CSV table of C-alpha atoms in Angstrom, one decimal:
chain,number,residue,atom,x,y,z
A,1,UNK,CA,-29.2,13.2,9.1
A,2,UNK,CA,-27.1,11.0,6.8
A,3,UNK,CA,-23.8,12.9,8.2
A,4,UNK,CA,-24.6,12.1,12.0
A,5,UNK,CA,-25.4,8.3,10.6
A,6,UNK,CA,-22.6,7.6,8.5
A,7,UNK,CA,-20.6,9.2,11.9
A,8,UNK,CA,-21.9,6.9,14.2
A,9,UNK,CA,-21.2,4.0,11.6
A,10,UNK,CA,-17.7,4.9,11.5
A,11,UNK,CA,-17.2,5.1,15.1
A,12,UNK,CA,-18.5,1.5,15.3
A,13,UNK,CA,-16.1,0.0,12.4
A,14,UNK,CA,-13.0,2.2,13.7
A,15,UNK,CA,-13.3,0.3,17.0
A,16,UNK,CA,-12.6,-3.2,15.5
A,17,UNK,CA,-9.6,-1.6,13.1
A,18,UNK,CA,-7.0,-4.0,14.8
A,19,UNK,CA,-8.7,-6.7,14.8
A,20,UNK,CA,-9.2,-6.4,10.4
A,21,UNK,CA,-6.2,-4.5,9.6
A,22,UNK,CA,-3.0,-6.9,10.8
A,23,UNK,CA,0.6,-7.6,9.8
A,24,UNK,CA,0.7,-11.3,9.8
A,25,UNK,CA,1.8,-13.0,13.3
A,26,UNK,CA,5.3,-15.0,13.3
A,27,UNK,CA,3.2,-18.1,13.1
A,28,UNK,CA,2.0,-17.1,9.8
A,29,UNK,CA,5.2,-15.6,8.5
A,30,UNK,CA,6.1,-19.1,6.3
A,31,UNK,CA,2.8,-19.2,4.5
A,32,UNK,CA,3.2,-15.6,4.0
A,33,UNK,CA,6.7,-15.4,2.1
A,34,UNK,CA,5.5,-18.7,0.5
A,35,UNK,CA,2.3,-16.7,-1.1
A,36,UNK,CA,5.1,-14.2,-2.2
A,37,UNK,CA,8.1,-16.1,-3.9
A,38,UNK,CA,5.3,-17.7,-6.3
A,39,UNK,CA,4.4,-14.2,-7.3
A,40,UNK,CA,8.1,-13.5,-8.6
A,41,UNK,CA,10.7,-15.8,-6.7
A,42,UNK,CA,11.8,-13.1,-4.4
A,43,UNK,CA,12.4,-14.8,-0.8
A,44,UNK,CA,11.7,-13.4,2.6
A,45,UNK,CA,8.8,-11.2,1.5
A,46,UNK,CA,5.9,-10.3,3.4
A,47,UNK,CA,4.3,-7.1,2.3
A,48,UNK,CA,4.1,-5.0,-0.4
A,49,UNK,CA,4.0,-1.1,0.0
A,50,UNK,CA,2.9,1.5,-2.0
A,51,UNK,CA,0.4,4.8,-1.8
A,52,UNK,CA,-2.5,5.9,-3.8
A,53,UNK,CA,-4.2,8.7,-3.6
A,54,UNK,CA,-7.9,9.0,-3.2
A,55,UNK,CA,-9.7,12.6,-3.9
A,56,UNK,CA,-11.5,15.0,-2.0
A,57,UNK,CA,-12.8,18.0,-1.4
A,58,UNK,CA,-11.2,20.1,1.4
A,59,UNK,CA,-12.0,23.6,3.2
A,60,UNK,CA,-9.9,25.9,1.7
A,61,UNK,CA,-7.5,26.8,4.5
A,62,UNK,CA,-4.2,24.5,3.6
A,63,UNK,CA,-5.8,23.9,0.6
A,64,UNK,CA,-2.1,23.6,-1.4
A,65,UNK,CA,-0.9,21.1,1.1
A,66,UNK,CA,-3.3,18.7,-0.4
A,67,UNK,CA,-3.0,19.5,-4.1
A,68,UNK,CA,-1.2,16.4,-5.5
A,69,UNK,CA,1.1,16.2,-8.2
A,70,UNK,CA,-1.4,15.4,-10.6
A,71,UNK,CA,-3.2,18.8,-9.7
A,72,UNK,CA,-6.1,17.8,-8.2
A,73,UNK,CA,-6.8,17.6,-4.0
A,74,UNK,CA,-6.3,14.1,-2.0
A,75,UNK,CA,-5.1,12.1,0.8
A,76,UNK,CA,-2.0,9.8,0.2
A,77,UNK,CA,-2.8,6.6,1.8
A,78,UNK,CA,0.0,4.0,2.4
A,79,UNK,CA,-1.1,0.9,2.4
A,80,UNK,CA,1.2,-2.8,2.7
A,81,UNK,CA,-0.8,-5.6,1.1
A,82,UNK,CA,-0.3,-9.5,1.4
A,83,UNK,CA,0.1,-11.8,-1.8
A,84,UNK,CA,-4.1,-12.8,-1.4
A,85,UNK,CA,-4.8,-8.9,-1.3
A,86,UNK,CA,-5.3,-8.6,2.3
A,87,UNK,CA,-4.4,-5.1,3.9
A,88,UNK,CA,-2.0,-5.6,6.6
A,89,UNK,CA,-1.2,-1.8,7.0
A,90,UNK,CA,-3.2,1.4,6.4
A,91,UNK,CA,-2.3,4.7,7.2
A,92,UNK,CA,-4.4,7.7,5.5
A,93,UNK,CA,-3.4,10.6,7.5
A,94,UNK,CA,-1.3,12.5,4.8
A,95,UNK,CA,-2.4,15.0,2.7
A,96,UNK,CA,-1.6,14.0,-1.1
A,97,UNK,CA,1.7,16.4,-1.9
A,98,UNK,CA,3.1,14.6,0.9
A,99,UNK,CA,6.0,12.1,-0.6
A,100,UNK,CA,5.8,8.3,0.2
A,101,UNK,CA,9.2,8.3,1.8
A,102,UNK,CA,8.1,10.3,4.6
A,103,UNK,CA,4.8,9.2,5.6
A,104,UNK,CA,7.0,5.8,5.9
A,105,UNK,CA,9.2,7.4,8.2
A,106,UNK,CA,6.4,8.6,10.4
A,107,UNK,CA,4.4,5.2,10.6
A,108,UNK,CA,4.6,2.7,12.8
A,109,UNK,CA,6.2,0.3,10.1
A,110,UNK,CA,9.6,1.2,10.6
A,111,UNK,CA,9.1,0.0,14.3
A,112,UNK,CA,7.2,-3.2,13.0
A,113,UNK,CA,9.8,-4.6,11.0
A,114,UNK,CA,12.6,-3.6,13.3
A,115,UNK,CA,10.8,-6.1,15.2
A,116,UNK,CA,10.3,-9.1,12.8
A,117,UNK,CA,14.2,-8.7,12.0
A,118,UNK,CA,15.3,-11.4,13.6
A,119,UNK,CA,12.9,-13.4,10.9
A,120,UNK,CA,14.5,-11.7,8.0
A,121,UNK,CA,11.6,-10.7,6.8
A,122,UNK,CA,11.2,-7.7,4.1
A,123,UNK,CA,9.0,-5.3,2.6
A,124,UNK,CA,9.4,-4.2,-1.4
A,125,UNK,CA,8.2,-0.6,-2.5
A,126,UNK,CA,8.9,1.3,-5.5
A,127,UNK,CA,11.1,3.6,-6.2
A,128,UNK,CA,9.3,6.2,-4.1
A,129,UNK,CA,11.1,4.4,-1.1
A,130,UNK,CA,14.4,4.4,0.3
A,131,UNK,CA,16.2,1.1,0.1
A,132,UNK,CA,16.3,0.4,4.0
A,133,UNK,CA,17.5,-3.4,5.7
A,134,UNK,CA,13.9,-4.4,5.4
A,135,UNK,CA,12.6,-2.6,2.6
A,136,UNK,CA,13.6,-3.8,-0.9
A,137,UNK,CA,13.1,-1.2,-3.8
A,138,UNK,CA,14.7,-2.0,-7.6
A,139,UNK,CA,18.0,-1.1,-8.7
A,140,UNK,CA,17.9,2.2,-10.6
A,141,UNK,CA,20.2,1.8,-13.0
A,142,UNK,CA,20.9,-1.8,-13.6
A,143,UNK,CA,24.5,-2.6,-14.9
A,144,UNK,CA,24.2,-6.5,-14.9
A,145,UNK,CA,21.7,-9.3,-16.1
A,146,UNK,CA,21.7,-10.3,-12.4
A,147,UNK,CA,20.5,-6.9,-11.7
A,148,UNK,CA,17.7,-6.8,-14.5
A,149,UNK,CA,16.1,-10.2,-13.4
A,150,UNK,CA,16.2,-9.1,-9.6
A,151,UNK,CA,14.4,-5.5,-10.8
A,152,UNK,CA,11.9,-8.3,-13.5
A,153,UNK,CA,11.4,-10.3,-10.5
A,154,UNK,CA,10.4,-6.8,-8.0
A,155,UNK,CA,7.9,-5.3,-10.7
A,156,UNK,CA,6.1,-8.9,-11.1
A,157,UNK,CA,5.9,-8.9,-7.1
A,158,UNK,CA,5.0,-5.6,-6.6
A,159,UNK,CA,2.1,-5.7,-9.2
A,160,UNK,CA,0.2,-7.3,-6.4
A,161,UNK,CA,-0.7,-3.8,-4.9
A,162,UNK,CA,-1.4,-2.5,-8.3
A,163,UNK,CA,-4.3,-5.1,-8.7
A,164,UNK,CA,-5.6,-4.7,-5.0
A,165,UNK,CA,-5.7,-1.0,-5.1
A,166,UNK,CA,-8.1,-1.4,-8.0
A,167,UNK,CA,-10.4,-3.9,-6.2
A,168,UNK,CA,-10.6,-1.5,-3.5
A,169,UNK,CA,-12.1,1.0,-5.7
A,170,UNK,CA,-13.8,-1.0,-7.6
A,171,UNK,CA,-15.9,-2.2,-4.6
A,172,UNK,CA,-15.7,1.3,-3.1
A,173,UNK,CA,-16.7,3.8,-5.9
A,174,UNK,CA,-15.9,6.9,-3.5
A,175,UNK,CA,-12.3,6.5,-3.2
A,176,UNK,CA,-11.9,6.3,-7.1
A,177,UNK,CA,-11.2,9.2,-8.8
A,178,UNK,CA,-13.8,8.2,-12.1
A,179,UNK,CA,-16.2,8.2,-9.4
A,180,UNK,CA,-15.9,11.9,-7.7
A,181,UNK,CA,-14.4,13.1,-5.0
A,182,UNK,CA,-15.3,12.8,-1.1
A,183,UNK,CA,-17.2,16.3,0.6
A,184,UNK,CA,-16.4,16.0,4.1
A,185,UNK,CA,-13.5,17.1,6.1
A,186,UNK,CA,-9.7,15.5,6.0
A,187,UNK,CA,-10.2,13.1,9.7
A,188,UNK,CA,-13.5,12.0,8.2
A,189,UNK,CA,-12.2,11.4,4.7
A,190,UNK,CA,-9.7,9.6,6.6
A,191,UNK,CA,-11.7,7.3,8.6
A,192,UNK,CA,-13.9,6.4,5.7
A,193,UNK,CA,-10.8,5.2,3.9
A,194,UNK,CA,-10.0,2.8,6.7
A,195,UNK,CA,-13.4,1.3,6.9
A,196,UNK,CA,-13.5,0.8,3.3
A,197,UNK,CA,-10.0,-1.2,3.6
A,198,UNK,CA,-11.6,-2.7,6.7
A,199,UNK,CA,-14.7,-4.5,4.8
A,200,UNK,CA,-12.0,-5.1,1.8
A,201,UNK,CA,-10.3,-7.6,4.2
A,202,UNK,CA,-14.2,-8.8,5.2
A,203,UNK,CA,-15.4,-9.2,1.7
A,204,UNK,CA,-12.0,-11.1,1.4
A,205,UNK,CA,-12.5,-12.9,4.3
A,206,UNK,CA,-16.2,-14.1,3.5
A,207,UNK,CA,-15.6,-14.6,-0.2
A,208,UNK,CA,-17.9,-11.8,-1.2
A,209,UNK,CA,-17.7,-11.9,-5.1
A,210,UNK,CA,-16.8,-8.8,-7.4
A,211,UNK,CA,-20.4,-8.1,-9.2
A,212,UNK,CA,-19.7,-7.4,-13.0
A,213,UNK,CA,-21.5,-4.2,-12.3
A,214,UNK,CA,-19.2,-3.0,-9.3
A,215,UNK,CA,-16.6,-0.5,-10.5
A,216,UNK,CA,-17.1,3.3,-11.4
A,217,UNK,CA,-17.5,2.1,-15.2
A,218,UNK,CA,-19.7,-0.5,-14.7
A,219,UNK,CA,-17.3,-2.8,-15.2
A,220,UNK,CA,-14.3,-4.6,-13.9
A,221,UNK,CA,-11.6,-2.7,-16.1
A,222,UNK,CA,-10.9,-0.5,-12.6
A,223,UNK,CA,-9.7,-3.9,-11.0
A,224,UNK,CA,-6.3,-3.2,-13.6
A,225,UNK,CA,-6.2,0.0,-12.5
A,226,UNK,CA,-2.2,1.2,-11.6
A,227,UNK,CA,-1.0,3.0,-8.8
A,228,UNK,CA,-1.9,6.2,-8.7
A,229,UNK,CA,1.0,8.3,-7.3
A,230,UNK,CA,4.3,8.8,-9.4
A,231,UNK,CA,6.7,9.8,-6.7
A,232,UNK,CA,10.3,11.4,-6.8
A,233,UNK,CA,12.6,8.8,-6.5
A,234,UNK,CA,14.1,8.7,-2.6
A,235,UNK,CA,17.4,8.3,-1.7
A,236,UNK,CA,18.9,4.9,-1.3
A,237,UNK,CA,20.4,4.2,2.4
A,238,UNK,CA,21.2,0.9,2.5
A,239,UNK,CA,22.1,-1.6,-0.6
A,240,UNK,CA,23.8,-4.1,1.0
A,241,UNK,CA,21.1,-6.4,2.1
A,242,UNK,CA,19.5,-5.8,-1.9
A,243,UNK,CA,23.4,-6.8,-3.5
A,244,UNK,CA,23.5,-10.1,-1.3
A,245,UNK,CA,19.6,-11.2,-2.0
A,246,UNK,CA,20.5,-10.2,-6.2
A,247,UNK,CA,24.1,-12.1,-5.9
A,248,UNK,CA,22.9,-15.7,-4.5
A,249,UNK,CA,19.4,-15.9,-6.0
A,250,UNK,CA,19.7,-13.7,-9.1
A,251,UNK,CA,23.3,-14.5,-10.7
C-alpha cells in the first residue's frame, strides 16, 4: 500500500522537476556570480559541482557496479548548487563506483555551459573533474603563491556544496548514510533523490526553517557534513582559461 503511494507521489513531483530544478537564466547570471565572488573572490562563477553518494539496497544482479569505494552500495548523484544552496542541476542515474568525471561527460551540463559561453560563465569542481573552458578545478601541485591563493580561494568557494549536501540530509534522513539505506529498486531510489532535492529548493524557497531535531543525530552536526565521494583525480584538458583567471586576479 505504502509502495503504490509513495509511487504515485513521485510521479506527481517528477512532473514539475523543471520547473524546481534550474540553472539560472542569463537575466540572473549577475546576481549569480555576485553571490559567488563574496564566497571566495573567484569571478565568473555560477555553480558549484560535486557528487555524493547516497546508499541503498539493490537486487543482487550488478550488485558490484554499485559498490562504492568506501565498500558499501549507492548511487552517485551529481549535483551543481548556487551560492544560497539552491540545486540548479541533479542527475542521480549512476551507480556509486561510477567516477565523477564521467557522469559529467554524459549529462547535459557539458551542453549547458557550451551554451552560456559567450557569458563567460564557469563551474568549479574538485579534483575529481577535468579542468575543461568552463569548469575550474585547483592546481594540483602549486608552484607559486599566485597559485596557492587561487587553489585558497577554490576550496573556500567550493565549500558551499559541502554545507548544502548536509542540509539535504539533514532534512531528508533517507539519503544519509547514519540514517540507513533506501530498499527499493535503482529508478525508484533515483526518483526519490530528485524529489528530495526538489522540496530542498521549496523549503528554500518558502523559508522552511531547519528544526534542531532534523538530522539523523538529532541534531544539526549533519548540516557540516563533507562530501562524501573521494574520487581519483581526472585528467586535466584545458589550463589555459585557469592560468589567465590565477595571473590577473591572483598575482
Amino acid at each position: 500500500m505504502f509502495s503504490n503511494v509513495l509511487s504515485r507521489v513521485l510521479s506527481a513531483l517528477l512532473k514539475h522537476m523543471r520547473s524546481y530544478i534550474v540553472f539560472p537564466p542569463v537575466d540572473d547570471l549577475a546576481t549569480v556570480k555576485g553571490d559567488f565572488y563574496a564566497l571566495g573572490h573567484i569571478p565568473n562563477i555560477i555553480g558549484v559541482i560535486d557528487g555524493t553518494h547516497v546508499a541503498c539496497v539493490l537486487p543482487c544482479r550488478n550488485e558490484q557496479v554499485h559498490r562504492n569505494q568506501k565498500s558499501y552500495h549507492s548511487l552517485n548523484v551529481q549535483i551543481v548548487c548556487l551560492a544560497d544552496q539552491y540545486f540548479s542541476h541533479v542527475n542521480a542515474k549512476y551507480p556509486g563506483s561510477v567516477h565523477d568525471a564521467y557522469i559529467l561527460r554524459n549529462s547535459s551540463i557539458p551542453y549547458v555551459m557550451g551554451q552560456l559561453q559567450r557569458h563567460r560563465v564557469w563551474l568549479i569542481g574538485d579534483s575529481g573533474y577535468p579542468n575543461l573552458s568552463w569548469l575550474l578545478t585547483p592546481v594540483r601541485n602549486p608552484r607559486t603563491r599566485a597559485e596557492e591563493r587561487y587553489n585558497e580561494a577554490h576550496g573556500q568557494t567550493r565549500r558551499i556544496i559541502e554545507r548544502t549536501f548536509g542540509l539535504l540530509k539533514a532534512r531528508f534522513w533517507c539519503l544519509h548514510l547514519i540514517g540507513g539505506s533506501l530498499y527499493y529498486s535503482p529508478k525508484k531510489v533515483c526518483q526519490i533523490i530528485v524529489a528530495c532535492c526538489m522540496l530542498h529548493n521549496l523549503a528554500l524557497r518558502r523559508q522552511v526553517p531547519l528544526l534542531q531535531e532534523d538530522g539523523p543525530d538529532g541534531g544539526l552536526v549533519a548540516a557540516a557534513e563533507p562530501v562524501d565521494s573521494e574520487e581519483e583525480e581526472s585528467e586535466e584538458e584545458d589550463v589555459d582559461n585557469r592560468n589567465n583567471i590565477i595571473m590577473q586576479y591572483f598575482q
